CSV table of C-alpha atoms in Angstrom, one decimal:
chain,number,residue,atom,x,y,z
A,59,MET,CA,172.6,124.1,126.2
A,60,ILE,CA,169.1,124.8,124.9
A,61,TYR,CA,168.2,122.7,121.9
A,62,ALA,CA,165.6,124.4,119.8
A,63,ASP,CA,166.1,122.5,116.5
A,64,ASN,CA,163.7,119.7,116.9
A,65,ALA,CA,162.7,119.8,113.3
A,66,ALA,CA,166.3,118.6,112.5
A,67,THR,CA,166.2,115.8,115.0
A,68,THR,CA,164.9,115.1,118.4
A,69,ARG,CA,166.3,113.5,121.6
A,70,ILE,CA,165.2,110.0,121.9
A,71,SER,CA,162.6,109.6,124.6
A,72,ASP,CA,163.6,107.6,127.8
A,73,ARG,CA,160.8,105.1,127.1
A,74,ALA,CA,161.9,104.5,123.5
A,75,PHE,CA,165.5,104.2,124.5
A,76,GLU,CA,164.8,101.7,127.2
A,77,GLN,CA,162.7,99.6,125.0
A,78,MET,CA,165.2,99.5,122.1
A,79,LEU,CA,168.2,98.8,124.3
A,80,PRO,CA,167.7,95.1,124.8
A,81,PHE,CA,167.7,94.7,121.0
A,82,LEU,CA,171.2,96.1,120.8
A,83,ARG,CA,172.6,93.8,123.5
A,84,GLU,CA,170.7,90.8,124.9
A,85,GLN,CA,168.1,90.4,122.2
A,86,TYR,CA,170.4,91.0,119.2
A,87,GLY,CA,169.0,88.2,117.1
A,88,ASN,CA,168.3,88.6,113.4
A,89,ALA,CA,164.6,89.0,112.9
A,90,SER,CA,164.8,86.7,109.8
A,91,SER,CA,166.4,83.8,111.7
A,92,GLN,CA,164.1,80.9,112.3
A,93,TYR,CA,165.2,79.9,115.8
A,94,SER,CA,163.5,81.3,118.9
A,95,PHE,CA,166.2,83.9,119.4
A,96,GLY,CA,165.4,85.4,116.0
A,97,ALA,CA,161.6,85.0,116.5
A,98,LYS,CA,161.8,87.2,119.5
A,99,ALA,CA,163.3,90.0,117.4
A,100,LYS,CA,160.7,89.3,114.7
A,101,ARG,CA,157.9,89.7,117.3
A,102,ALA,CA,159.3,93.0,118.4
A,103,VAL,CA,159.3,94.3,114.8
A,104,GLU,CA,155.7,93.2,114.3
A,105,HIS,CA,154.7,94.8,117.6
A,106,ALA,CA,156.3,98.1,116.4
A,107,ARG,CA,154.5,97.7,113.1
A,108,LYS,CA,151.2,97.4,115.0
A,109,GLN,CA,152.0,100.6,117.0
A,110,VAL,CA,152.9,102.6,113.8
A,111,ALA,CA,149.8,101.3,111.9
A,112,ALA,CA,147.5,102.3,114.8
A,113,ALA,CA,149.1,105.7,115.0
A,114,ILE,CA,148.2,106.6,111.4
A,115,GLY,CA,145.0,104.6,110.9
A,116,ALA,CA,146.7,102.0,108.7
A,117,GLU,CA,146.6,98.2,108.4
A,118,LEU,CA,149.6,96.2,109.6
A,119,SER,CA,150.4,95.0,106.1
A,120,GLU,CA,150.5,98.6,104.9
A,121,ILE,CA,153.6,99.5,106.9
A,122,THR,CA,157.1,99.0,105.8
A,123,PHE,CA,160.2,100.0,107.7
A,124,THR,CA,163.1,101.7,105.9
A,125,SER,CA,166.4,103.4,106.8
A,126,GLY,CA,164.8,106.8,107.0
A,127,GLY,CA,162.4,109.3,105.5
A,128,SER,CA,164.7,110.0,102.5
A,129,GLU,CA,164.8,106.4,101.5
A,130,ALA,CA,161.1,106.1,101.8
A,131,ASN,CA,160.5,109.3,99.7
A,132,SER,CA,163.0,108.1,97.0
A,133,TRP,CA,161.4,104.7,97.0
A,134,VAL,CA,158.0,106.1,96.2
A,135,LEU,CA,159.1,108.5,93.5
A,136,ARG,CA,161.7,106.4,91.8
A,137,CYS,CA,159.7,103.2,91.8
A,138,VAL,CA,156.3,104.7,90.8
A,139,ALA,CA,158.2,106.1,87.8
A,140,GLU,CA,159.8,102.7,87.2
A,141,THR,CA,156.3,101.1,87.1
A,142,TYR,CA,155.6,103.2,84.0
A,143,ARG,CA,159.0,102.9,82.4
A,144,ASN,CA,157.6,102.3,79.0
A,145,GLU,CA,155.3,105.3,79.1
A,146,SER,CA,155.7,109.0,79.1
A,147,ILE,CA,154.3,110.1,82.5
A,148,HIS,CA,153.8,113.3,84.5
A,149,ILE,CA,154.4,113.9,88.2
A,150,ILE,CA,153.2,116.8,90.2
A,151,THR,CA,155.0,118.0,93.3
A,152,SER,CA,155.6,121.4,95.0
A,153,ALA,CA,158.5,123.8,94.9
A,154,ILE,CA,159.0,123.6,98.7
A,155,GLU,CA,159.4,119.9,99.1
A,156,HIS,CA,162.3,118.4,101.1
A,157,HIS,CA,165.4,117.7,98.9
A,158,SER,CA,164.8,114.0,99.1
A,159,VAL,CA,161.7,114.6,97.0
A,160,LEU,CA,163.0,117.4,94.9
A,161,ASN,CA,166.2,115.6,94.0
A,162,ALA,CA,164.5,112.3,93.4
A,163,CYS,CA,162.1,114.1,91.0
A,164,ARG,CA,165.0,115.8,89.2
A,165,ALA,CA,166.8,112.4,88.9
A,166,ILE,CA,163.9,110.6,87.4
A,167,GLU,CA,163.2,113.5,85.1
A,168,GLN,CA,166.8,113.4,83.8
A,169,GLY,CA,166.3,109.7,83.3
A,170,GLY,CA,163.8,110.5,80.5
A,171,GLY,CA,160.2,109.7,80.0
A,172,VAL,CA,159.1,111.7,83.1
A,173,GLU,CA,157.9,115.3,83.2
A,174,VAL,CA,157.7,116.9,86.6
A,175,THR,CA,155.6,120.0,87.5
A,176,PHE,CA,156.9,121.9,90.5
A,177,LEU,CA,153.9,123.8,91.8
A,178,PRO,CA,154.3,127.2,93.3
A,179,VAL,CA,153.1,128.1,96.8
A,180,ASP,CA,151.4,131.3,98.1
A,181,ASP,CA,153.3,133.7,100.4
A,182,ALA,CA,152.4,131.6,103.4
A,183,GLY,CA,153.8,128.5,101.8
A,184,ARG,CA,150.5,126.8,101.0
A,185,VAL,CA,149.9,124.8,97.8
A,186,SER,CA,146.6,125.6,96.2
A,187,VAL,CA,144.2,122.8,95.5
A,188,GLU,CA,143.1,124.7,92.4
A,189,ASP,CA,146.7,124.7,91.2
A,190,VAL,CA,146.9,120.9,91.6
A,191,LYS,CA,143.7,120.5,89.6
A,192,ALA,CA,145.0,122.8,86.9
A,193,ALA,CA,148.3,121.0,86.6
A,194,ILE,CA,146.7,117.5,86.0
A,195,LYS,CA,147.5,116.1,82.6
A,196,HIS,CA,146.2,113.0,80.8
A,197,ASN,CA,149.3,111.2,81.8
A,198,THR,CA,149.7,112.4,85.4
A,199,LYS,CA,150.4,109.3,87.5
A,200,LEU,CA,151.6,110.7,90.8
A,201,VAL,CA,151.1,113.7,93.0
A,202,SER,CA,153.6,114.2,95.9
A,203,ILE,CA,152.9,117.0,98.3
A,204,MET,CA,154.4,117.2,101.8
A,205,LEU,CA,152.1,117.3,104.8
A,206,ALA,CA,154.1,119.9,106.7
A,207,ASN,CA,157.1,121.8,105.6
A,208,ASN,CA,160.4,121.3,107.4
A,209,GLU,CA,161.6,124.9,107.2
A,210,ILE,CA,158.4,127.0,107.9
A,211,GLY,CA,156.1,124.3,109.4
A,212,THR,CA,153.2,125.2,107.0
A,213,ILE,CA,150.6,122.4,106.8
A,214,GLN,CA,149.3,121.7,103.3
A,215,PRO,CA,145.6,120.9,102.4
A,216,ILE,CA,146.4,117.2,101.9
A,217,SER,CA,142.9,115.9,102.6
A,218,GLN,CA,141.4,118.3,100.0
A,219,ILE,CA,143.9,117.3,97.4
A,220,GLY,CA,143.3,113.7,98.3
A,221,ALA,CA,139.6,114.1,97.9
A,222,PHE,CA,140.1,115.7,94.4
A,223,LEU,CA,142.4,112.9,93.3
A,224,LYS,CA,140.2,110.1,94.6
A,225,GLY,CA,139.0,107.9,91.7
A,226,ARG,CA,141.2,109.6,89.2
A,227,ASP,CA,143.8,106.8,88.8
A,228,ILE,CA,146.5,109.1,90.1
A,229,LEU,CA,148.6,108.0,93.0
A,230,PHE,CA,149.0,110.4,95.9
A,231,HIS,CA,152.0,110.5,98.2
A,232,THR,CA,152.7,112.8,101.1
A,233,ASP,CA,156.0,113.3,102.9
A,234,ALA,CA,154.8,113.4,106.5
A,235,VAL,CA,158.2,113.3,108.1
A,236,GLN,CA,157.6,116.6,110.0
A,237,ALA,CA,154.0,115.9,110.8
A,238,VAL,CA,153.8,112.4,112.2
A,239,GLY,CA,153.9,112.4,116.0
A,240,HIS,CA,153.1,116.1,116.1
A,241,ILE,CA,149.7,116.6,114.5
A,242,PRO,CA,146.9,114.1,114.0
A,243,VAL,CA,147.6,112.0,110.9
A,244,ASP,CA,145.1,109.5,109.5
A,245,VAL,CA,145.8,108.0,106.1
A,246,ASP,CA,142.1,107.6,105.3
A,247,ASP,CA,141.3,111.1,106.3
A,248,LEU,CA,144.2,112.4,104.1
A,249,ARG,CA,143.2,110.0,101.3
A,250,VAL,CA,146.8,109.2,100.5
A,251,ASP,CA,148.2,106.2,98.8
A,252,PHE,CA,151.7,106.6,100.2
A,253,LEU,CA,152.9,108.3,103.3
A,254,THR,CA,156.5,108.6,104.7
A,255,ALA,CA,157.7,109.3,108.2
A,256,SER,CA,160.9,109.1,110.2
A,257,ALA,CA,161.3,108.0,113.8
A,258,HIS,CA,164.0,110.5,114.9
A,259,LYS,CA,161.6,113.3,114.2
A,260,PHE,CA,159.2,112.1,116.9
A,261,ASN,CA,161.7,111.1,119.7
A,262,GLY,CA,162.6,107.8,118.2
A,263,ALA,CA,166.1,106.7,117.2
A,264,LYS,CA,167.8,107.8,114.0
A,265,GLY,CA,168.0,105.3,111.2
A,266,THR,CA,164.4,104.1,110.9
A,267,GLY,CA,161.9,105.4,108.4
A,268,ILE,CA,158.3,104.4,107.7
A,269,LEU,CA,156.5,103.9,104.4
A,270,TYR,CA,152.8,103.5,104.4
A,271,LYS,CA,151.6,102.0,101.1
A,272,ARG,CA,147.8,101.5,100.7
A,273,SER,CA,146.8,97.9,100.5
A,274,GLY,CA,146.6,96.5,96.9
A,275,LEU,CA,149.0,99.0,95.3
A,276,ASN,CA,152.1,97.8,93.5
A,277,LEU,CA,155.4,99.4,94.3
A,278,PRO,CA,158.6,97.6,93.1
A,279,PRO,CA,161.4,97.4,95.6
A,280,LEU,CA,164.1,100.0,95.8
A,281,VAL,CA,166.5,97.8,97.7
A,282,PHE,CA,167.1,94.3,96.5
A,283,GLY,CA,168.3,91.3,98.5
A,284,GLY,CA,166.5,89.1,101.0
A,285,LYS,CA,162.8,88.7,101.7
A,286,GLN,CA,162.6,91.1,104.6
A,287,GLU,CA,159.6,93.3,105.0
A,288,ARG,CA,157.4,90.9,103.0
A,289,GLY,CA,159.9,91.1,100.1
A,290,LEU,CA,159.4,94.8,99.7
A,291,ARG,CA,162.5,96.1,101.4
A,292,ALA,CA,165.6,93.9,101.6
A,293,GLY,CA,168.2,94.2,104.4
A,294,THR,CA,168.5,93.0,107.9
A,295,GLU,CA,165.9,94.7,110.0
A,296,ASN,CA,167.1,97.5,112.3
A,297,VAL,CA,165.2,95.9,115.1
A,298,ALA,CA,166.3,98.3,117.9
A,299,GLY,CA,165.5,101.3,115.7
A,300,ILE,CA,162.1,99.8,114.7
A,301,VAL,CA,161.3,99.1,118.3
A,302,SER,CA,162.1,102.7,119.2
A,303,ALA,CA,159.9,103.9,116.3
A,304,GLY,CA,156.9,102.0,117.6
A,305,SER,CA,157.4,103.0,121.2
A,306,ALA,CA,158.0,106.7,120.3
A,307,ILE,CA,155.0,107.0,118.0
A,308,GLU,CA,152.7,105.5,120.6
A,309,GLU,CA,154.1,107.9,123.2
A,310,SER,CA,153.8,110.9,120.9
A,311,ILE,CA,150.2,110.1,120.1
A,312,SER,CA,149.3,109.8,123.7
A,313,LYS,CA,150.8,113.2,124.6
A,314,MET,CA,149.9,115.0,121.3
A,315,ALA,CA,147.1,117.3,122.2
A,316,GLU,CA,148.7,118.4,125.5
A,317,GLU,CA,152.1,118.9,123.8
A,318,ALA,CA,150.7,120.8,120.9
A,319,LYS,CA,149.0,123.3,123.2
A,320,ARG,CA,152.2,123.7,125.2
A,321,LEU,CA,154.4,124.1,122.2
A,322,ARG,CA,152.0,126.7,120.6
A,323,SER,CA,152.1,128.7,123.7
A,324,MET,CA,156.0,128.6,123.7
A,325,ILE,CA,156.1,129.7,120.1
A,326,GLU,CA,153.7,132.6,120.9
A,327,VAL,CA,155.9,133.7,123.8
A,328,THR,CA,158.9,133.5,121.6
A,329,VAL,CA,157.4,135.5,118.7
A,330,GLU,CA,155.8,138.1,120.9
A,331,GLY,CA,158.9,138.5,123.0
A,332,ILE,CA,161.2,139.0,120.0
A,333,LYS,CA,158.7,141.3,118.3
A,334,GLU,CA,158.6,143.5,121.4
A,335,LYS,CA,162.3,144.2,121.0
A,336,ILE,CA,162.7,143.9,117.3
A,337,PRO,CA,159.4,145.1,115.7
A,338,SER,CA,160.7,144.5,112.2
A,339,VAL,CA,160.9,140.7,112.7
A,340,ARG,CA,158.9,138.8,110.1
A,341,VAL,CA,157.2,135.4,110.6
A,342,ASN,CA,157.7,133.4,107.4
A,343,GLY,CA,155.0,130.9,106.6
A,344,ASP,CA,151.5,130.4,107.6
A,345,THR,CA,150.5,131.4,111.1
A,346,LYS,CA,147.3,129.4,111.2
A,347,PHE,CA,148.1,126.2,109.3
A,348,ARG,CA,151.5,125.6,111.0
A,349,LEU,CA,153.1,122.9,113.1
A,350,PRO,CA,152.7,123.7,116.8
A,351,GLY,CA,156.4,123.8,117.8
A,352,MET,CA,157.9,125.5,114.8
A,353,VAL,CA,158.4,129.1,113.6
A,354,ASN,CA,160.6,130.7,110.9
A,355,LEU,CA,161.7,134.2,111.6
A,356,GLY,CA,163.2,136.8,109.3
A,357,PHE,CA,165.4,139.6,110.6
A,358,ASN,CA,165.7,142.3,107.9
A,359,GLY,CA,169.2,143.3,107.0
A,360,ILE,CA,171.2,140.8,108.9
A,361,SER,CA,172.4,137.3,108.2
A,362,GLY,CA,170.4,134.4,109.7
A,363,GLU,CA,173.6,132.4,109.6
A,364,SER,CA,175.4,135.0,111.8
A,365,LEU,CA,172.5,135.0,114.2
A,366,MET,CA,172.5,131.2,114.4
A,367,HIS,CA,176.3,131.2,115.1
A,368,LEU,CA,176.0,133.8,117.8
A,369,LEU,CA,173.2,131.9,119.5
A,370,ASP,CA,175.4,128.8,119.3
A,371,LEU,CA,178.1,130.6,121.1
A,372,LYS,CA,175.6,131.2,123.9
A,373,GLY,CA,174.6,127.6,123.9
A,374,VAL,CA,171.3,127.9,121.9
A,375,CYS,CA,170.8,125.6,119.0
A,376,VAL,CA,168.5,126.9,116.2
A,377,SER,CA,168.9,126.5,112.5
A,378,THR,CA,169.1,128.4,109.3
A,379,SER,CA,168.4,127.0,105.9
A,380,SER,CA,171.1,129.1,104.4
A,381,ALA,CA,174.5,128.0,105.4
A,382,CYS,CA,177.9,128.8,103.9
A,383,THR,CA,179.7,125.5,103.9
A,384,SER,CA,181.8,125.4,100.9
A,385,GLY,CA,182.0,129.0,99.9
A,386,LYS,CA,178.5,129.0,98.5
A,387,ASP,CA,175.8,130.8,100.4
A,388,GLU,CA,172.6,129.5,98.9
A,389,PRO,CA,169.3,130.9,100.1
A,390,SER,CA,166.5,128.5,101.0
A,391,HIS,CA,164.5,127.3,98.1
A,392,VAL,CA,161.5,127.3,100.4
A,393,LEU,CA,161.8,130.9,101.4
A,394,LEU,CA,162.4,132.0,97.8
A,395,ALA,CA,159.3,130.1,96.8
A,396,LEU,CA,157.3,132.2,99.3
A,397,GLY,CA,158.4,135.3,97.2
A,398,LEU,CA,161.0,136.5,99.6
A,399,SER,CA,164.1,138.2,98.2
A,400,GLU,CA,167.5,136.4,98.4
A,401,GLN,CA,168.5,138.8,101.2
A,402,GLN,CA,165.3,138.2,103.1
A,403,ALA,CA,165.7,134.4,102.7
A,404,LYS,CA,169.2,134.6,104.1
A,405,SER,CA,168.0,136.6,107.1
A,406,ALA,CA,165.9,133.7,108.5
A,407,ILE,CA,166.3,131.3,111.4
A,408,ARG,CA,164.1,128.4,112.4
A,409,ILE,CA,163.2,127.8,116.0
A,410,SER,CA,161.6,124.4,116.6
A,411,TYR,CA,160.6,123.3,120.1
A,412,GLY,CA,160.1,119.8,121.2
A,413,ARG,CA,159.1,117.6,124.1
A,414,TYR,CA,162.1,118.5,126.2
A,415,ASN,CA,161.9,122.3,125.9
A,416,THR,CA,160.5,124.3,128.7
A,417,ALA,CA,158.6,127.5,128.9
A,418,ASP,CA,161.5,129.1,130.7
A,419,GLU,CA,163.8,128.1,127.8
A,420,ALA,CA,161.5,130.1,125.4
A,421,LYS,CA,162.1,133.2,127.5
A,422,VAL,CA,165.9,132.6,127.5
A,423,ILE,CA,165.8,132.2,123.7
A,424,VAL,CA,164.0,135.5,123.4
A,425,LYS,CA,166.7,137.2,125.4
A,426,ALA,CA,169.5,135.4,123.5
A,427,VAL,CA,168.0,136.3,120.0
A,428,CYS,CA,167.5,139.9,120.9
A,429,GLY,CA,171.0,140.1,122.4
A,430,ALA,CA,172.7,138.5,119.4
A,431,TYR,CA,170.7,140.7,117.0
A,432,ALA,CA,171.9,143.8,118.9
A,433,LYS,CA,175.5,142.7,118.6
A,434,ILE,CA,175.2,142.3,114.9
A,435,ILE,CA,173.4,145.7,114.4
A,436,ASP,CA,175.8,147.5,116.8
A,437,ASN,CA,178.7,146.4,114.7
A,438,ARG,CA,177.5,148.5,111.8
B,482,MET,CA,194.5,142.7,99.3
B,483,LYS,CA,194.7,145.5,101.9
B,484,LYS,CA,195.6,144.4,105.4
B,485,LYS,CA,193.0,144.8,108.0
B,486,SER,CA,193.4,146.0,111.5
B,487,CYS,CA,191.3,145.6,114.7
B,488,TYR,CA,188.5,148.2,115.0
B,489,VAL,CA,188.9,148.3,118.8
B,490,CYS,CA,192.6,147.9,119.7
B,491,GLY,CA,194.2,148.7,116.4
B,492,LYS,CA,196.1,145.4,116.1
B,493,GLU,CA,197.5,145.3,112.6
B,494,ALA,CA,197.5,142.6,110.0
B,495,LEU,CA,194.6,140.6,111.3
B,496,SER,CA,194.8,136.9,110.4
B,497,LYS,CA,192.6,135.2,107.9
B,498,ASN,CA,190.8,133.4,110.8
B,499,GLU,CA,190.2,136.7,112.6
B,500,ILE,CA,188.8,138.3,109.5
B,501,GLY,CA,186.7,135.2,108.8
B,502,LEU,CA,185.3,135.2,112.3
B,503,THR,CA,184.1,138.8,112.0
B,504,LYS,CA,182.5,138.0,108.6
B,505,LYS,CA,180.9,134.8,109.7
B,506,LEU,CA,179.7,135.9,113.1
B,507,LEU,CA,178.7,139.5,112.5
B,508,ASP,CA,178.4,140.4,108.9
B,509,LEU,CA,179.8,139.0,105.6
B,510,LYS,CA,180.1,142.6,104.4
B,511,SER,CA,181.5,144.0,107.6
B,512,LYS,CA,183.8,147.0,107.3
B,513,LYS,CA,184.9,146.8,110.9
B,514,PHE,CA,187.1,143.9,111.9
B,515,TYR,CA,188.2,142.5,115.3
B,516,CYS,CA,191.2,140.7,116.6
B,517,LEU,CA,190.4,137.4,118.4
B,518,ASP,CA,190.6,139.0,121.9
B,519,CYS,CA,188.5,142.0,121.1
B,520,LEU,CA,185.9,139.9,119.3
B,521,ALA,CA,185.7,137.6,122.3
B,522,GLU,CA,185.2,140.6,124.5
B,523,TYR,CA,182.5,142.1,122.2
B,524,LEU,CA,180.6,138.9,122.0
B,525,GLU,CA,181.1,138.1,125.7
B,526,VAL,CA,182.6,134.6,125.1
B,527,ASP,CA,186.0,133.0,125.7
B,528,THR,CA,188.6,133.1,123.0
B,529,GLU,CA,188.7,129.2,123.2
B,530,PHE,CA,185.1,129.2,122.1
B,531,LEU,CA,186.0,131.3,119.0
B,532,LEU,CA,189.0,129.1,118.2
B,533,ALA,CA,186.7,126.0,118.5
B,534,LYS,CA,184.3,127.7,116.0
B,535,VAL,CA,187.2,128.3,113.6
B,536,ALA,CA,188.0,124.6,113.7
B,537,GLU,CA,184.4,123.8,113.0
B,538,PHE,CA,184.1,126.2,110.2
B,539,LYS,CA,187.2,124.8,108.6
B,540,GLU,CA,185.9,121.2,109.0
B,541,GLN,CA,182.7,122.3,107.3
B,542,GLY,CA,184.8,123.6,104.3
B,543,CYS,CA,184.1,127.3,104.8
B,544,LYS,CA,186.4,129.2,102.5
B,545,GLU,CA,186.5,132.2,104.9
B,546,PHE,CA,189.1,130.4,107.0
């Protein structure tokens, strides 16, 4: 099998796996317990916090572990809105955010007292800083724009938006789930107040998310219960998952520059190889401001879902954002926001390479994609 | 609804699963349909693979099956 869907999830690294394993078996203590057995687990959590903080230029106290990126995103949006529950407030986000942001925005909007502006993007999927400026209202309290898109890999001008928002009494959140571990991320350079990430996107275990909250900001808890995570996020710590997050982020940072170069080269081989056989193929998203290992390709006149399934039959895993699961075949909201037609949006597949993909696999994928495309076309 | 036959071997009255597989794997608006054996041959896979896919599609709630 060739796994080329690393934007969906990644294989845990050997190092992260080995480091988390003792905390599932021998060192299974509760990090909140006061005896030594628990203290060891607590120390492991704090070490991981240090690793995560160092990776994104944050302070230890600014890092909170959650169950995943979706929880962290929901937490920021819902609880910032809750902070202003007696006021009528305005939130700005983009039309191409992950559903954990979009659906949280819609939910709080329906709750009343909150108006949300969903900013458009250009044909490459970039949010304009000018559009952010123009959308600001007297009661804007939060701007939430993702750092890198999960379907097309487009990287947003977060530091420029952050620079504009600085000193304006508007909180700034970025969903960095696809970016952390893959491109340099520094919370001060980005000038964000909140940043969210997820361990399984950078070769850590599933089930551990990260919320960066700038020191001094107030964010009410989303989950109530015990005093874990300095009273911010209740629930017994997922020690093993947290250890994997710390280990994996450290490892990803250490390999980042080399990996980015390698992945970019593999994407280039893939795109050029496919273009040679299928000249009409279209690259969706930005070609310059894009994650190194990801590309979204459109194949005019065919179904991306069919292509994905045929590749699956050949042992190649890629993804399509348009999938018929319950009789509804919905096109991707991201691709529609780029201005693509419904048919064009349904013709796309996403290839996302990661640490365990090889250059030879990229060549195999080119051959498999071209072969599957020919089968679909020849059936006409 | 008009019964469909296999474009290659002419097998008549294709099953819902066979029609669904052609639609899902080749084209939702396909006018040519394949029986399981001919589809497997066309796609160069074993019929077991295709049957496994049918089971997956059903689990996912796809109404084509």
